Amino acid sequence: IVLAEGQICFDEVSKMSCKQANKNIRCRVSSCDFHCGDQDYCSLSCIQVEPCANCHDGKSADESMCASYKCCN
């Protein structure tokens, strides 16, 4: 359910959760608890990006990751 521009609410195992999409943080990781459904934004006010351990191949997908990731259960 979309309540206001950028705000999503959904029922997750009997608890209502509302997330405000941060239009400055694009995200397509739907397995993250902070992901805003089909809007492809993060609901956090900021994120921490960390380097991946032991990876120096120069490919952007291998070099960094979101350290703010939290698996949605």
mmCIF file of N, CA, C and O in Angstrom:
data_model
loop_
_atom_site.group_PDB
_atom_site.id
_atom_site.type_symbol
_atom_site.label_atom_id
_atom_site.label_comp_id
_atom_site.label_asym_id
_atom_site.label_seq_id
_atom_site.Cartn_x
_atom_site.Cartn_y
_atom_site.Cartn_z
ATOM 1 N N ILE A 1 0.852 -1.178 0.000
ATOM 2 C CA ILE A 1 0.000 0.000 0.000
ATOM 3 C C ILE A 1 0.889 1.229 0.000
ATOM 4 O O ILE A 1 1.764 1.362 0.839
ATOM 5 N N VAL A 2 0.686 2.129 -0.917
ATOM 6 C CA VAL A 2 1.439 3.381 -0.955
ATOM 7 C C VAL A 2 0.581 4.465 -0.307
ATOM 8 O O VAL A 2 -0.521 4.730 -0.746
ATOM 9 N N LEU A 3 1.076 5.061 0.761
ATOM 10 C CA LEU A 3 0.316 6.061 1.503
ATOM 11 C C LEU A 3 0.547 7.469 0.977
ATOM 12 O O LEU A 3 -0.372 8.216 0.727
ATOM 13 N N ALA A 4 1.770 7.852 0.891
ATOM 14 C CA ALA A 4 2.134 9.180 0.412
ATOM 15 C C ALA A 4 3.292 8.991 -0.553
ATOM 16 O O ALA A 4 3.845 7.906 -0.640
ATOM 17 N N GLU A 5 3.657 10.025 -1.247
ATOM 18 C CA GLU A 5 4.746 9.884 -2.197
ATOM 19 C C GLU A 5 5.990 9.352 -1.510
ATOM 20 O O GLU A 5 6.494 9.921 -0.548
ATOM 21 N N GLY A 6 6.461 8.204 -1.965
ATOM 22 C CA GLY A 6 7.670 7.605 -1.420
ATOM 23 C C GLY A 6 7.470 6.776 -0.173
ATOM 24 O O GLY A 6 8.397 6.160 0.303
ATOM 25 N N GLN A 7 6.281 6.711 0.386
ATOM 26 C CA GLN A 7 6.067 5.955 1.615
ATOM 27 C C GLN A 7 5.279 4.687 1.310
ATOM 28 O O GLN A 7 4.257 4.726 0.651
ATOM 29 N N ILE A 8 5.800 3.563 1.788
ATOM 30 C CA ILE A 8 5.173 2.265 1.556
ATOM 31 C C ILE A 8 4.826 1.637 2.893
ATOM 32 O O ILE A 8 5.614 1.679 3.827
ATOM 33 N N CYS A 9 3.654 1.035 2.981
ATOM 34 C CA CYS A 9 3.267 0.269 4.164
ATOM 35 C C CYS A 9 2.877 -1.123 3.708
ATOM 36 O O CYS A 9 2.255 -1.291 2.674
ATOM 37 N N PHE A 10 3.259 -2.104 4.478
ATOM 38 C CA PHE A 10 2.874 -3.466 4.176
ATOM 39 C C PHE A 10 2.729 -4.237 5.475
ATOM 40 O O PHE A 10 3.313 -3.901 6.486
ATOM 41 N N ASP A 11 1.915 -5.261 5.426
ATOM 42 C CA ASP A 11 1.674 -6.094 6.589
ATOM 43 C C ASP A 11 2.620 -7.280 6.530
ATOM 44 O O ASP A 11 2.617 -8.029 5.580
ATOM 45 N N GLU A 12 3.459 -7.434 7.507
ATOM 46 C CA GLU A 12 4.445 -8.505 7.547
ATOM 47 C C GLU A 12 4.258 -9.279 8.835
ATOM 48 O O GLU A 12 4.634 -8.817 9.896
ATOM 49 N N VAL A 13 3.655 -10.452 8.749
ATOM 50 C CA VAL A 13 3.396 -11.323 9.891
ATOM 51 C C VAL A 13 2.754 -10.545 11.043
ATOM 52 O O VAL A 13 3.312 -10.410 12.114
ATOM 53 N N SER A 14 1.599 -9.991 10.787
ATOM 54 C CA SER A 14 0.780 -9.289 11.779
ATOM 55 C C SER A 14 1.362 -7.997 12.314
ATOM 56 O O SER A 14 0.910 -7.486 13.320
ATOM 57 N N LYS A 15 2.392 -7.459 11.692
ATOM 58 C CA LYS A 15 2.885 -6.158 12.155
ATOM 59 C C LYS A 15 2.919 -5.206 10.974
ATOM 60 O O LYS A 15 3.317 -5.565 9.890
ATOM 61 N N MET A 16 2.486 -4.019 11.192
ATOM 62 C CA MET A 16 2.449 -3.025 10.126
ATOM 63 C C MET A 16 3.786 -2.305 10.097
ATOM 64 O O MET A 16 4.302 -1.896 11.116
ATOM 65 N N SER A 17 4.332 -2.177 8.929
ATOM 66 C CA SER A 17 5.615 -1.524 8.773
ATOM 67 C C SER A 17 5.500 -0.454 7.694
ATOM 68 O O SER A 17 4.991 -0.716 6.620
ATOM 69 N N CYS A 18 5.972 0.742 7.984
ATOM 70 C CA CYS A 18 5.944 1.822 7.010
ATOM 71 C C CYS A 18 7.372 2.268 6.736
ATOM 72 O O CYS A 18 8.160 2.434 7.653
ATOM 73 N N LYS A 19 7.674 2.439 5.464
ATOM 74 C CA LYS A 19 9.018 2.843 5.064
ATOM 75 C C LYS A 19 8.922 4.078 4.189
ATOM 76 O O LYS A 19 8.077 4.164 3.303
ATOM 77 N N GLN A 20 9.810 5.018 4.411
ATOM 78 C CA GLN A 20 9.900 6.215 3.597
ATOM 79 C C GLN A 20 11.060 6.029 2.625
ATOM 80 O O GLN A 20 12.204 5.855 3.048
ATOM 81 N N ALA A 21 10.773 6.038 1.342
ATOM 82 C CA ALA A 21 11.809 5.874 0.327
ATOM 83 C C ALA A 21 12.734 7.080 0.314
ATOM 84 O O ALA A 21 12.283 8.216 0.232
ATOM 85 N N ASN A 22 14.031 6.832 0.414
ATOM 86 C CA ASN A 22 15.037 7.887 0.306
ATOM 87 C C ASN A 22 15.407 7.984 -1.171
ATOM 88 O O ASN A 22 16.099 7.119 -1.700
ATOM 89 N N LYS A 23 14.954 9.022 -1.834
ATOM 90 C CA LYS A 23 15.167 9.178 -3.274
ATOM 91 C C LYS A 23 16.632 9.409 -3.635
ATOM 92 O O LYS A 23 16.989 9.424 -4.801
ATOM 93 N N ASN A 24 17.496 9.558 -2.638
ATOM 94 C CA ASN A 24 18.929 9.720 -2.883
ATOM 95 C C ASN A 24 19.685 8.397 -2.857
ATOM 96 O O ASN A 24 20.856 8.363 -3.203
ATOM 97 N N ILE A 25 19.020 7.314 -2.416
ATOM 98 C CA ILE A 25 19.682 6.012 -2.345
ATOM 99 C C ILE A 25 18.886 5.009 -3.162
ATOM 100 O O ILE A 25 17.885 4.466 -2.704
ATOM 101 N N ARG A 26 19.328 4.766 -4.372
ATOM 102 C CA ARG A 26 18.687 3.765 -5.219
ATOM 103 C C ARG A 26 19.154 2.378 -4.784
ATOM 104 O O ARG A 26 20.315 2.187 -4.453
ATOM 105 N N CYS A 27 18.238 1.413 -4.792
ATOM 106 C CA CYS A 27 18.572 0.055 -4.370
ATOM 107 C C CYS A 27 17.631 -0.938 -5.046
ATOM 108 O O CYS A 27 16.427 -0.720 -5.090
ATOM 109 N N ARG A 28 18.188 -2.038 -5.561
ATOM 110 C CA ARG A 28 17.388 -3.092 -6.170
ATOM 111 C C ARG A 28 17.518 -4.406 -5.416
ATOM 112 O O ARG A 28 17.159 -5.453 -5.933
ATOM 113 N N VAL A 29 18.022 -4.370 -4.199
ATOM 114 C CA VAL A 29 18.224 -5.579 -3.409
ATOM 115 C C VAL A 29 16.951 -5.861 -2.618
ATOM 116 O O VAL A 29 16.788 -5.415 -1.481
ATOM 117 N N SER A 30 16.050 -6.617 -3.223
ATOM 118 C CA SER A 30 14.735 -6.855 -2.616
ATOM 119 C C SER A 30 14.801 -7.745 -1.375
ATOM 120 O O SER A 30 13.854 -7.769 -0.602
ATOM 121 N N SER A 31 15.919 -8.433 -1.153
ATOM 122 C CA SER A 31 16.050 -9.266 0.046
ATOM 123 C C SER A 31 16.456 -8.465 1.280
ATOM 124 O O SER A 31 16.522 -9.002 2.377
ATOM 125 N N CYS A 32 16.701 -7.161 1.106
ATOM 126 C CA CYS A 32 17.080 -6.307 2.235
ATOM 127 C C CYS A 32 15.833 -5.762 2.926
ATOM 128 O O CYS A 32 14.872 -5.351 2.272
ATOM 129 N N ASP A 33 15.860 -5.727 4.228
ATOM 130 C CA ASP A 33 14.743 -5.235 5.032
ATOM 131 C C ASP A 33 14.475 -3.747 4.798
ATOM 132 O O ASP A 33 13.367 -3.280 5.010
ATOM 133 N N PHE A 34 15.470 -3.005 4.341
ATOM 134 C CA PHE A 34 15.329 -1.564 4.129
ATOM 135 C C PHE A 34 14.869 -1.216 2.716
ATOM 136 O O PHE A 34 14.653 -0.051 2.407
ATOM 137 N N HIS A 35 14.726 -2.208 1.845
ATOM 138 C CA HIS A 35 14.296 -1.986 0.460
ATOM 139 C C HIS A 35 12.834 -1.553 0.437
ATOM 140 O O HIS A 35 12.015 -2.058 1.195
ATOM 141 N N CYS A 36 12.501 -0.610 -0.425
ATOM 142 C CA CYS A 36 11.144 -0.060 -0.487
ATOM 143 C C CYS A 36 10.311 -0.712 -1.600
ATOM 144 O O CYS A 36 9.873 -0.042 -2.539
ATOM 145 N N GLY A 37 10.109 -1.981 -1.498
ATOM 146 C CA GLY A 37 9.228 -2.685 -2.420
ATOM 147 C C GLY A 37 9.576 -2.486 -3.872
ATOM 148 O O GLY A 37 10.725 -2.616 -4.265
ATOM 149 N N ASP A 38 8.591 -2.148 -4.691
ATOM 150 C CA ASP A 38 8.817 -2.006 -6.126
ATOM 151 C C ASP A 38 9.325 -0.619 -6.518
ATOM 152 O O ASP A 38 9.448 -0.311 -7.689
ATOM 153 N N GLN A 39 9.654 0.226 -5.562
ATOM 154 C CA GLN A 39 10.163 1.561 -5.869
ATOM 155 C C GLN A 39 11.661 1.582 -6.139
ATOM 156 O O GLN A 39 12.188 2.552 -6.634
ATOM 157 N N ASP A 40 12.377 0.526 -5.758
ATOM 158 C CA ASP A 40 13.825 0.432 -5.934
ATOM 159 C C ASP A 40 14.601 1.562 -5.269
ATOM 160 O O ASP A 40 15.505 2.166 -5.848
ATOM 161 N N TYR A 41 14.196 1.860 -4.035
ATOM 162 C CA TYR A 41 14.915 2.807 -3.187
ATOM 163 C C TYR A 41 15.137 2.187 -1.815
ATOM 164 O O TYR A 41 14.453 1.255 -1.430
ATOM 165 N N CYS A 42 16.080 2.752 -1.082
ATOM 166 C CA CYS A 42 16.361 2.347 0.292
ATOM 167 C C CYS A 42 15.583 3.267 1.232
ATOM 168 O O CYS A 42 15.358 4.434 0.936
ATOM 169 N N SER A 43 15.175 2.733 2.369
ATOM 170 C CA SER A 43 14.434 3.545 3.338
ATOM 171 C C SER A 43 15.339 4.168 4.403
ATOM 172 O O SER A 43 14.864 4.956 5.218
ATOM 173 N N LEU A 44 16.622 3.847 4.398
ATOM 174 C CA LEU A 44 17.540 4.435 5.377
ATOM 175 C C LEU A 44 17.874 5.880 5.002
ATOM 176 O O LEU A 44 17.829 6.261 3.836
ATOM 177 N N SER A 45 18.245 6.678 5.989
ATOM 178 C CA SER A 45 18.633 8.056 5.714
ATOM 179 C C SER A 45 20.043 8.124 5.123
ATOM 180 O O SER A 45 20.378 9.052 4.394
ATOM 181 N N CYS A 46 20.863 7.115 5.431
ATOM 182 C CA CYS A 46 22.201 6.997 4.858
ATOM 183 C C CYS A 46 22.615 5.532 4.931
ATOM 184 O O CYS A 46 22.046 4.763 5.698
ATOM 185 N N ILE A 47 23.588 5.157 4.123
ATOM 186 C CA ILE A 47 24.105 3.789 4.136
ATOM 187 C C ILE A 47 25.615 3.826 4.290
ATOM 188 O O ILE A 47 26.252 4.853 4.046
ATOM 189 N N GLN A 48 26.185 2.697 4.663
ATOM 190 C CA GLN A 48 27.633 2.550 4.760
ATOM 191 C C GLN A 48 28.075 1.604 3.651
ATOM 192 O O GLN A 48 27.595 0.480 3.574
ATOM 193 N N VAL A 49 28.953 2.059 2.775
ATOM 194 C CA VAL A 49 29.499 1.224 1.706
ATOM 195 C C VAL A 49 30.896 0.788 2.131
ATOM 196 O O VAL A 49 31.719 1.612 2.517
ATOM 197 N N GLU A 50 31.133 -0.520 2.073
ATOM 198 C CA GLU A 50 32.404 -1.094 2.513
ATOM 199 C C GLU A 50 33.092 -1.806 1.351
ATOM 200 O O GLU A 50 32.417 -2.328 0.453
ATOM 201 N N PRO A 51 34.416 -1.878 1.380
ATOM 202 C CA PRO A 51 35.112 -2.661 0.357
ATOM 203 C C PRO A 51 34.929 -4.152 0.639
ATOM 204 O O PRO A 51 34.837 -4.564 1.791
ATOM 205 N N CYS A 52 34.861 -4.941 -0.418
ATOM 206 C CA CYS A 52 34.793 -6.395 -0.252
ATOM 207 C C CYS A 52 36.184 -6.907 0.084
ATOM 208 O O CYS A 52 37.187 -6.423 -0.446
ATOM 209 N N ALA A 53 36.240 -7.872 0.968
ATOM 210 C CA ALA A 53 37.524 -8.426 1.401
ATOM 211 C C ALA A 53 38.196 -9.195 0.260
ATOM 212 O O ALA A 53 37.544 -9.934 -0.471
ATOM 213 N N ASN A 54 39.494 -8.996 0.118
ATOM 214 C CA ASN A 54 40.335 -9.746 -0.810
ATOM 215 C C ASN A 54 39.867 -9.682 -2.258
ATOM 216 O O ASN A 54 39.983 -10.659 -2.991
ATOM 217 N N CYS A 55 39.340 -8.577 -2.675
ATOM 218 C CA CYS A 55 38.898 -8.449 -4.059
ATOM 219 C C CYS A 55 39.458 -7.160 -4.641
ATOM 220 O O CYS A 55 39.160 -6.074 -4.166
ATOM 221 N N HIS A 56 40.277 -7.316 -5.635
ATOM 222 C CA HIS A 56 40.883 -6.146 -6.291
ATOM 223 C C HIS A 56 40.909 -6.374 -7.791
ATOM 224 O O HIS A 56 41.903 -6.118 -8.449
ATOM 225 N N ASP A 57 39.807 -6.865 -8.354
ATOM 226 C CA ASP A 57 39.781 -7.168 -9.787
ATOM 227 C C ASP A 57 39.319 -5.984 -10.634
ATOM 228 O O ASP A 57 39.335 -6.051 -11.855
ATOM 229 N N GLY A 58 38.900 -4.899 -10.008
ATOM 230 C CA GLY A 58 38.495 -3.712 -10.743
ATOM 231 C C GLY A 58 37.063 -3.723 -11.246
ATOM 232 O O GLY A 58 36.600 -2.752 -11.809
ATOM 233 N N LYS A 59 36.327 -4.810 -11.026
ATOM 234 C CA LYS A 59 34.922 -4.884 -11.438
ATOM 235 C C LYS A 59 34.072 -4.276 -10.327
ATOM 236 O O LYS A 59 34.155 -4.705 -9.182
ATOM 237 N N SER A 60 33.258 -3.293 -10.682
ATOM 238 C CA SER A 60 32.497 -2.562 -9.669
ATOM 239 C C SER A 60 31.603 -3.474 -8.824
ATOM 240 O O SER A 60 31.436 -3.247 -7.630
ATOM 241 N N ALA A 61 31.045 -4.512 -9.401
ATOM 242 C CA ALA A 61 30.171 -5.420 -8.651
ATOM 243 C C ALA A 61 30.939 -6.239 -7.615
ATOM 244 O O ALA A 61 30.356 -6.722 -6.646
ATOM 245 N N ASP A 62 32.239 -6.378 -7.803
ATOM 246 C CA ASP A 62 33.056 -7.178 -6.885
ATOM 247 C C ASP A 62 33.778 -6.351 -5.832
ATOM 248 O O ASP A 62 34.248 -6.896 -4.836
ATOM 249 N N GLU A 63 33.905 -5.067 -6.029
ATOM 250 C CA GLU A 63 34.752 -4.237 -5.177
ATOM 251 C C GLU A 63 34.088 -3.708 -3.913
ATOM 252 O O GLU A 63 34.761 -3.470 -2.924
ATOM 253 N N SER A 64 32.787 -3.486 -3.933
ATOM 254 C CA SER A 64 32.141 -2.880 -2.768
ATOM 255 C C SER A 64 30.788 -3.521 -2.486
ATOM 256 O O SER A 64 30.214 -4.199 -3.335
ATOM 257 N N MET A 65 30.303 -3.278 -1.260
ATOM 258 C CA MET A 65 28.991 -3.801 -0.858
ATOM 259 C C MET A 65 28.375 -2.867 0.166
ATOM 260 O O MET A 65 29.057 -2.071 0.807
ATOM 261 N N CYS A 66 27.068 -2.974 0.325
ATOM 262 C CA CYS A 66 26.355 -2.159 1.309
ATOM 263 C C CYS A 66 26.487 -2.838 2.676
ATOM 264 O O CYS A 66 25.975 -3.927 2.896
ATOM 265 N N ALA A 67 27.165 -2.172 3.584
ATOM 266 C CA ALA A 67 27.347 -2.721 4.930
ATOM 267 C C ALA A 67 26.113 -2.479 5.797
ATOM 268 O O ALA A 67 26.023 -3.008 6.902
ATOM 269 N N SER A 68 25.145 -1.729 5.294
ATOM 270 C CA SER A 68 23.917 -1.477 6.031
ATOM 271 C C SER A 68 22.846 -2.530 5.747
ATOM 272 O O SER A 68 21.761 -2.492 6.326
ATOM 273 N N TYR A 69 23.147 -3.475 4.879
ATOM 274 C CA TYR A 69 22.217 -4.529 4.482
ATOM 275 C C TYR A 69 21.725 -5.312 5.699
ATOM 276 O O TYR A 69 22.493 -5.670 6.578
ATOM 277 N N LYS A 70 20.420 -5.569 5.730
ATOM 278 C CA LYS A 70 19.818 -6.402 6.773
ATOM 279 C C LYS A 70 18.812 -7.324 6.072
ATOM 280 O O LYS A 70 17.868 -6.853 5.434
ATOM 281 N N CYS A 71 19.021 -8.604 6.190
ATOM 282 C CA CYS A 71 18.158 -9.575 5.524
ATOM 283 C C CYS A 71 16.746 -9.496 6.107
ATOM 284 O O CYS A 71 16.565 -9.481 7.321
ATOM 285 N N CYS A 72 15.753 -9.420 5.227
ATOM 286 C CA CYS A 72 14.379 -9.431 5.723
ATOM 287 C C CYS A 72 13.960 -10.874 5.921
ATOM 288 O O CYS A 72 14.211 -11.732 5.089
ATOM 289 N N ASN A 73 13.375 -11.135 7.040
ATOM 290 C CA ASN A 73 12.990 -12.517 7.380
ATOM 291 C C ASN A 73 11.535 -12.722 7.181
ATOM 292 O O ASN A 73 10.677 -12.113 7.532
#
